[in-house]
Coordinates of C-alpha atoms and ligand atoms in Angstrom, one line a residue:
X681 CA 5.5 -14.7 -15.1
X682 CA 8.7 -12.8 -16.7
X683 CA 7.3 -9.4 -17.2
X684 CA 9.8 -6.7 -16.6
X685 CA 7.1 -4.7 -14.8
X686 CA 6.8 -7.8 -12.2
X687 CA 10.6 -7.5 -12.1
X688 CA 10.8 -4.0 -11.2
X689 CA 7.9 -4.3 -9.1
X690 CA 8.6 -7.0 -6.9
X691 CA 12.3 -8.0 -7.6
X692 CA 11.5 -11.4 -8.5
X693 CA 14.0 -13.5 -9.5
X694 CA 13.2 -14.8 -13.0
X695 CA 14.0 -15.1 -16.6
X696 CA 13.5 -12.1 -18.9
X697 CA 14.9 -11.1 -21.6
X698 CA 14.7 -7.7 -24.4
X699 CA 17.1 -5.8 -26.1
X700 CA 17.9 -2.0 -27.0
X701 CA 17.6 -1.1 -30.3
X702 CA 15.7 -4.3 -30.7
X703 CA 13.3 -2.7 -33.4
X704 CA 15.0 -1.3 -36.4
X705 CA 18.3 -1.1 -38.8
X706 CA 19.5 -5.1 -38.1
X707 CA 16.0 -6.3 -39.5
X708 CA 15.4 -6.8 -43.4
X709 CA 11.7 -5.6 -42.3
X710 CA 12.3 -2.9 -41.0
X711 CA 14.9 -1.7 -43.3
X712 CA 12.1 -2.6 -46.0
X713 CA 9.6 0.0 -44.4
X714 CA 12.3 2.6 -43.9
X715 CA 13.3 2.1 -47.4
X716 CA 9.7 3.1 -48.6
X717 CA 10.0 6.2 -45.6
X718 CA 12.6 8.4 -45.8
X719 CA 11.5 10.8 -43.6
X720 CA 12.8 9.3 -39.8
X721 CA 10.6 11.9 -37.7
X722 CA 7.4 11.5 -40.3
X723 CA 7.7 7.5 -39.7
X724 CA 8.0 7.8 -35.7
X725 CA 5.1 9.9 -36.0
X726 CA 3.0 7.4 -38.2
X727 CA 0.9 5.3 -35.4
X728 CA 0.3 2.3 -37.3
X729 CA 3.8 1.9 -38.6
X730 CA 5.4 2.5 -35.3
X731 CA 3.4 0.1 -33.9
X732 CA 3.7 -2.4 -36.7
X733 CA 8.0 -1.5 -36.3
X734 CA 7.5 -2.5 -32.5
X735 CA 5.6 -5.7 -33.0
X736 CA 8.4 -6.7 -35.7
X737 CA 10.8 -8.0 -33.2
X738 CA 8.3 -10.0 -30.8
X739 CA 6.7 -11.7 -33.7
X740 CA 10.2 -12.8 -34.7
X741 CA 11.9 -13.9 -31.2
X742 CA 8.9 -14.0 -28.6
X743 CA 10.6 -11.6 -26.7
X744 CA 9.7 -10.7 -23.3
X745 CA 9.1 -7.0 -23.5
X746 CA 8.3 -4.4 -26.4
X747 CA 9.7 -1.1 -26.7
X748 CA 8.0 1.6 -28.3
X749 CA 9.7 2.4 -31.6
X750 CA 10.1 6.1 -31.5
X751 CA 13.8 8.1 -30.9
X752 CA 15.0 10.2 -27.7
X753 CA 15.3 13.0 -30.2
X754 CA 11.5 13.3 -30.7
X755 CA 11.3 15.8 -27.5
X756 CA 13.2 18.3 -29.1
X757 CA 11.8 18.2 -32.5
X758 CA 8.3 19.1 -30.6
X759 CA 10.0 21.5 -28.3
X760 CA 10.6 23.5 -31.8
X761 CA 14.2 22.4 -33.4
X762 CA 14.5 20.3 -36.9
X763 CA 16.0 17.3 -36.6
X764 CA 17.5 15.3 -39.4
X765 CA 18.7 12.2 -39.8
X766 CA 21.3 11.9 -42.4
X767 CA 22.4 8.3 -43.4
X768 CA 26.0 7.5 -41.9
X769 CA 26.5 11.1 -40.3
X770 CA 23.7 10.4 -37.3
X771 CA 21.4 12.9 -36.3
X772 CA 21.4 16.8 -37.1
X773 CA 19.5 19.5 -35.1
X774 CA 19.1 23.2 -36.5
X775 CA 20.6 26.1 -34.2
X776 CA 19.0 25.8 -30.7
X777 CA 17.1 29.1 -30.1
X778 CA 16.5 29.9 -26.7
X779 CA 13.4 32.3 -27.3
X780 CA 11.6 29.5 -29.0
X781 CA 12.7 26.7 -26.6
X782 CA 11.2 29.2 -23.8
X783 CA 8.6 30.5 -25.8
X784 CA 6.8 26.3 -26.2
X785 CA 3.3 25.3 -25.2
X786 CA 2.8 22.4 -22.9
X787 CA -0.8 21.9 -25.2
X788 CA 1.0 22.2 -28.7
X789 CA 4.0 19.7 -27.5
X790 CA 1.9 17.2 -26.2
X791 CA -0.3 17.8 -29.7
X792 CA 2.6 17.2 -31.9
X793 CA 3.7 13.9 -30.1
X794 CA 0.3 12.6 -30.0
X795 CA 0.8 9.4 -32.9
X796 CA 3.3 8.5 -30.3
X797 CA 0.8 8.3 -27.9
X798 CA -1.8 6.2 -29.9
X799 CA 1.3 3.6 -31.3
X800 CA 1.9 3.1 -27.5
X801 CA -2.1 2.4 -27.5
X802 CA -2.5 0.3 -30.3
X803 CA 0.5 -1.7 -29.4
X804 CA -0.9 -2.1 -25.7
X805 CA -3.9 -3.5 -27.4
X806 CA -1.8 -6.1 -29.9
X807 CA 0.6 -7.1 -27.4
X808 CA 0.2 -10.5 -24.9
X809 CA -1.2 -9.0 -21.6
X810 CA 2.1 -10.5 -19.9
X811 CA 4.4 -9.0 -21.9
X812 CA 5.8 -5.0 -20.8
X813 CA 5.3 -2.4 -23.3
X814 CA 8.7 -0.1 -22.7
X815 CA 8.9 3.6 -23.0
X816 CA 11.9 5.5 -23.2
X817 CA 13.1 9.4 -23.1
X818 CA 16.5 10.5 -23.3
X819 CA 17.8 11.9 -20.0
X820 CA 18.3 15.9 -20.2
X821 CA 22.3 15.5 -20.4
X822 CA 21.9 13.4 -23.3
X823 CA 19.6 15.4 -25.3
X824 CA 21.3 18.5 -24.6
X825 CA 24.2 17.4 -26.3
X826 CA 22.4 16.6 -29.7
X827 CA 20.3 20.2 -28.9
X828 CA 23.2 22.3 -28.7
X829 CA 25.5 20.3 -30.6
X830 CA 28.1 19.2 -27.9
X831 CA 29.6 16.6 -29.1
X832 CA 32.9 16.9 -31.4
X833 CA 33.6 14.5 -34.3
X834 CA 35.7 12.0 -32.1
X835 CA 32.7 11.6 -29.5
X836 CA 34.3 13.7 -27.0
X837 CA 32.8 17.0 -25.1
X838 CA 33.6 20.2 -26.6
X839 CA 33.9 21.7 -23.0
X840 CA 34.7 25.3 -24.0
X841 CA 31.3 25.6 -26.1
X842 CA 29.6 24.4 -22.7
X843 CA 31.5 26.7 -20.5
X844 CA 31.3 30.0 -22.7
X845 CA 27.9 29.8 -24.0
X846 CA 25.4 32.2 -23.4
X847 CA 22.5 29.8 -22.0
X848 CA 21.1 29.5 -18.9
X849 CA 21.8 25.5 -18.9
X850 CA 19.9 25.4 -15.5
X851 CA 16.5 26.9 -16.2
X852 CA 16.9 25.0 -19.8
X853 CA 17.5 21.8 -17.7
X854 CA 14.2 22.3 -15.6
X855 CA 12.4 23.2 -18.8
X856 CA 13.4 19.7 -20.5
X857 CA 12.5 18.3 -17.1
X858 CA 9.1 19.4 -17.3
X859 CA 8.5 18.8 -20.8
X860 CA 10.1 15.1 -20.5
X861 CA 7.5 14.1 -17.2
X862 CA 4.6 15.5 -19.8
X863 CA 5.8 13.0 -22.2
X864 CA 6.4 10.1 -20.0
X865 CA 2.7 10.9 -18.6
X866 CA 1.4 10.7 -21.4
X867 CA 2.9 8.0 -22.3
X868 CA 1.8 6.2 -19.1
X869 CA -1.3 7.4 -19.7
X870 CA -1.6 5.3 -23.5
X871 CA -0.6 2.3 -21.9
X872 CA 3.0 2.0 -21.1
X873 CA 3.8 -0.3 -18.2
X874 CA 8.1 0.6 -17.5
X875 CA 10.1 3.9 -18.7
X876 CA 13.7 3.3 -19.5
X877 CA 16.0 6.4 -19.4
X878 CA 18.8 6.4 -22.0
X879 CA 21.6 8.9 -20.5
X880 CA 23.7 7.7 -23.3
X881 CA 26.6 10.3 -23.2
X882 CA 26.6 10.5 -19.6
X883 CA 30.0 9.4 -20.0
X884 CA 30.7 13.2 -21.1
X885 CA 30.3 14.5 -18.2
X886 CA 32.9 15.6 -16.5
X887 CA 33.5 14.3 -13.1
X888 CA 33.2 17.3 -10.8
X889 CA 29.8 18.1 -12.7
X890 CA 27.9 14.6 -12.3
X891 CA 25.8 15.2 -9.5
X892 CA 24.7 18.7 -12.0
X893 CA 24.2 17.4 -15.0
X894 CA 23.2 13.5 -14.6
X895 CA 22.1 12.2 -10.9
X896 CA 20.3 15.3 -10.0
X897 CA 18.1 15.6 -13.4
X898 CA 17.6 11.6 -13.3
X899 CA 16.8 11.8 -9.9
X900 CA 13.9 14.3 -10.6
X901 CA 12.6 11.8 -13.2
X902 CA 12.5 9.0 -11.3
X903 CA 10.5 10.2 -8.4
X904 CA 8.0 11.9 -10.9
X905 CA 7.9 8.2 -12.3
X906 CA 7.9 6.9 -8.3
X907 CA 4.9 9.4 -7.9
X908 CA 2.7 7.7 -11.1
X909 CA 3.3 3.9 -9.7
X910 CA 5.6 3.1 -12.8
X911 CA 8.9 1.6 -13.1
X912 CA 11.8 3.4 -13.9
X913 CA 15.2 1.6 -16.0
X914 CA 17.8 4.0 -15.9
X915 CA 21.6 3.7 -18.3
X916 CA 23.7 6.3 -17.0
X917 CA 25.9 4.9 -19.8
X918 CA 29.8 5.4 -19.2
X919 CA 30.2 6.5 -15.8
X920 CA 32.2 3.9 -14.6
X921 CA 32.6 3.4 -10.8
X922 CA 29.9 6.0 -10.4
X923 CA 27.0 3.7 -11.2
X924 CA 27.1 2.5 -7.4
X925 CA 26.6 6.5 -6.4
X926 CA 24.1 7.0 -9.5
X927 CA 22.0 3.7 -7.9
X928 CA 22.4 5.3 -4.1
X929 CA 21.1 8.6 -5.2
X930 CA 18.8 8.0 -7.8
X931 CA 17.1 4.5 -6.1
X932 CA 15.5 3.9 -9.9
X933 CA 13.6 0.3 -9.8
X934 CA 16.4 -1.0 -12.5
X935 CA 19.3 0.0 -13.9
X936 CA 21.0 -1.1 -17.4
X937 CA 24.7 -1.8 -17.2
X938 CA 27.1 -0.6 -19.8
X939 CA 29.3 -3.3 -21.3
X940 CA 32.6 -1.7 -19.5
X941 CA 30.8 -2.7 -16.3
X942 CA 32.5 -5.8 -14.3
X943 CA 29.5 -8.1 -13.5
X944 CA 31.3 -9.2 -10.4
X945 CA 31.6 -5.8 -9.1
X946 CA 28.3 -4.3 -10.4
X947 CA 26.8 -7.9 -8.1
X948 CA 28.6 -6.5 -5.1
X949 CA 28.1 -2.8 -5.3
X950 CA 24.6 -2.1 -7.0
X951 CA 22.5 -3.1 -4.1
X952 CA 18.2 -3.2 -3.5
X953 CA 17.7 -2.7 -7.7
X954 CA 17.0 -4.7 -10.4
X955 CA 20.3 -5.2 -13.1
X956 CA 20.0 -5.4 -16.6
X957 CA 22.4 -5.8 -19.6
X958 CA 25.8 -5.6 -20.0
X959 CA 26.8 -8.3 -22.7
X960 CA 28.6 -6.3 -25.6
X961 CA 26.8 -5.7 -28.6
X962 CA 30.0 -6.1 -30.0
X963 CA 30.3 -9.6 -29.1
X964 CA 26.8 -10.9 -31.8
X965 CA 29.2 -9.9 -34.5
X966 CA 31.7 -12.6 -33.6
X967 CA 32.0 -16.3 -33.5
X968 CA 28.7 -18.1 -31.9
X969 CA 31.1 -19.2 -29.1
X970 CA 32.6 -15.9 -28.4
X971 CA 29.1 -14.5 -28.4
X972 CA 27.5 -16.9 -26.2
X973 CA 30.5 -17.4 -24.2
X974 CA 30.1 -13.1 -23.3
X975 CA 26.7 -13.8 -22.3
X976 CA 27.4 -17.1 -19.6
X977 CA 29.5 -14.7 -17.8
X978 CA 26.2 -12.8 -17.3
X979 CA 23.5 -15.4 -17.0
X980 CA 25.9 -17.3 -14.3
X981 CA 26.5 -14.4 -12.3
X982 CA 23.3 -12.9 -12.1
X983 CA 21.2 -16.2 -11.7
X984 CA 20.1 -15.8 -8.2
X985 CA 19.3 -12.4 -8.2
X986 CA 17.0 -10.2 -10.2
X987 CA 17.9 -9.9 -13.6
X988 CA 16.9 -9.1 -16.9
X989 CA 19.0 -10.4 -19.8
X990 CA 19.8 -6.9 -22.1
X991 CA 23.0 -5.5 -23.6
X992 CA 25.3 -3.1 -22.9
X993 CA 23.9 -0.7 -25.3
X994 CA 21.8 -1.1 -28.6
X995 CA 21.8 -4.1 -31.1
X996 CA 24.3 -2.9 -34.1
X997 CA 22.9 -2.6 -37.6
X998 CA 25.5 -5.1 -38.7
X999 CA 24.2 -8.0 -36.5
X1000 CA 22.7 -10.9 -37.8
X1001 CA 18.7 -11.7 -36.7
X1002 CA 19.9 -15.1 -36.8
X1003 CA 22.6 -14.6 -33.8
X1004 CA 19.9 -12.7 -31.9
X1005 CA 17.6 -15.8 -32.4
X1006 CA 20.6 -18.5 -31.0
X1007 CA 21.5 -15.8 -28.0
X1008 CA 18.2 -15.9 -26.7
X1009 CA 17.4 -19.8 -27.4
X1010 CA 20.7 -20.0 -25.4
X1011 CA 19.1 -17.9 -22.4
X1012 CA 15.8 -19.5 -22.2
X1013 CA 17.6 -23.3 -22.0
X1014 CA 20.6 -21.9 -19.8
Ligands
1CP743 O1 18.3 5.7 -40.3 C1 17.5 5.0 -39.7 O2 17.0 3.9 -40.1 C2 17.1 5.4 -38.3 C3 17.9 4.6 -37.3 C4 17.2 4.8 -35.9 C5 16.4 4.0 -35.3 C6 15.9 2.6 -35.8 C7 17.4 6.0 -35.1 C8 18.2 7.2 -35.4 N1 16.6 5.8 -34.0 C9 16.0 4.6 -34.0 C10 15.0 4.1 -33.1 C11 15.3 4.2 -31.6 N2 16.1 5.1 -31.0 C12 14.6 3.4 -30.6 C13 13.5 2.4 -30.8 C14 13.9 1.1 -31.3 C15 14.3 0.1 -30.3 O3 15.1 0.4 -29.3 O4 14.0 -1.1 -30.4 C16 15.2 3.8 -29.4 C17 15.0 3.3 -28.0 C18 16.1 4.9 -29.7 C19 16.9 5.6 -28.6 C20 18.0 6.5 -29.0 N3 18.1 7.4 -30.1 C21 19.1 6.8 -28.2 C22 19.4 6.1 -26.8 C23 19.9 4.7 -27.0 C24 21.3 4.6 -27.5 O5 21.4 3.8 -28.5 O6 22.2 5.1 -26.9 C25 19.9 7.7 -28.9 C26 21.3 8.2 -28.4 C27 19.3 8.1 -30.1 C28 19.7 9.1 -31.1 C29 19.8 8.5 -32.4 N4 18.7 8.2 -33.2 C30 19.1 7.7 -34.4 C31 20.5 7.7 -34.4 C32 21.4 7.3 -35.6 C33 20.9 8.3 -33.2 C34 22.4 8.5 -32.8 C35 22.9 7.5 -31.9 C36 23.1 6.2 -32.6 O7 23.8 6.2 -33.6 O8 22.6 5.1 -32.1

């Protein structure tokens, strides 16, 4: 048994392995189905695509777990913003409008994300019974920062535009709250068996406003999740020597290290959870023995404790399916 959901569950000590972003640009499939749909948000909402798009990558590797393919960014498309993905720029989001965002109907949103909810079905139905079915949403930080544009150019905060701004970033937080735990119920509800929580630019955040802006609104997620019997993953991506406070606060089930993360340390100070990732995405770009060299550092340290073999953040476009196949042939015999 190497279901992530018996991980979680029961912190096992076993071999597992999946990995972000495993669905999508690196695969000549994919790219062949997104070549004939141009329109991102219209394929995420297409049920038997999306499903199809999930399935891609197990019927390739056998991999352990599937994740939905969908995007963070699909919560505020149905909370009332246009979202756009343009090719080599990454995602754009219209004005955020705080009368519409407060104005949104928990009927109407759930509505407009329902062909999520029936991929998640279909794909619970063509999936091996021991193999998790992964559902994600993008932690309230993170999707604030693509919502109201927070982000400059060179991936930094633009701290003035979130200190001057006119909004109410509290009662917007416990808004998104709300409208993320009707999402992940629903979710639930079609058949999902973990929920990962991508907090991607939690690394933003500046130090003195952590506990506001990324512990705090993970926490509330997490013991809604706690509440519906399902296990949480959460990737407070980029926050450092924080993780061990994020992991006392939050208590999530698993949580997904970044690739600046020192296994060693994360072994000693990320106590009664289940770790996952870490290797560098980076790393499948370079020499086999580079790559696999990255990821004994992992599988050695981690052996006698629970574990699920993951990166430190998404599979690149640029990286071979072939690399993928040797890096996980490599983790199975290790
Ligand atoms: O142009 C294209 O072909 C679209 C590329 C693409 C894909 C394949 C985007 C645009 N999103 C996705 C799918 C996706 N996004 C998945 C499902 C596939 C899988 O994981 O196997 C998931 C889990 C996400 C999550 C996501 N979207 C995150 C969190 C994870 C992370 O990488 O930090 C974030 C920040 C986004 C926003 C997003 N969506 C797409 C882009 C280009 C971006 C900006 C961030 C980026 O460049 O990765």
């Amino acid at each position: 048994m190497n279901s992530v959901k018996e991980i979680l569950k029961n912190k096992v000590i076993c071999k597992s392995v999946w990995f972000m972003r495993q669905a999508g640009r690196y695969l000549p499939e994919f790219r062949e189905i997104r070549s004939k749909n141009k329109d991102f948000i219209k394929l995420c909402l297409n049920s038997e695509l999306s499903s199809l798009i999930t399935l891609q990558p197990i019927k390739r590797f056998n991999l352990d777990s599937a994740i939905i393919f969908s995007d963070i960014l699909m919560v505020p498309y149905a909370l009332g913003q246009e979202v756009d993905f343009t090719k080599n720029f990454g995602p754009r989001l219209s004005n955020f409008d705080q009368n519409i965002f407060f104005q949104n109907d928990k009927k109407k949103f759930t509505n407009k994300l329902d062909p999520i909810y029936k991929a998640i079905e279909i794909t619970r139905n063509n999936l091996d019974r021991e193999k998790s079915l992964i559902s994600f949403i993008g932690a309230p930080w993170t999707l604030l920062i693509y919502m109201l544009n927070l982000k400059t150019n060179k991936n930094e905060l633009n701290l003035l535009k979130l200190q001057k701004n006119n909004y109410n970033l509290s009662e917007i937080l416990e808004e998104l709250i709300t409208y993320l735990c009707i999402h992940l119920k629903n979710q639930i509800n079609a058949g999902a068996d973990v929920v990962q929580i991508f907090d991607s630019w939690a690394g933003l955040i500046p130090s003195s406003d952590i506990a506001r802006y990324c512990l705090l609104p993970n926490l509330k997620i997490v013991e809604f999740c706690k509440r519906e019997n399902i296990p949480t993953i959460c990737f407070p991506k980029g926050i450092k020597e924080k993780y061990e406070e994020f992991n006392r606060m939050v208590k999530p089930d698993g949580i997904n290290l970044d690739s600046e993360i020192d296994p060693i340390w994360a072994k000693s100070k990320l106590k009664n959870v289940v770790l996952q990732g870490g290797l560098n995405p980076n790393l499948l770009l370079k020499t086999e023995r580079e790559m696999l060299d990255g990821a004994t550092k992992y599988i050695q340290e981690f052996k006698d404790i629970p574990y699920i073999f993951n990166l430190g953040h998404g599979l690149l476009p640029e990286t071979d399916p072939d690399k993928v196949k040797k890096l996980i042939k490599f983790y199975r015999n290790f």
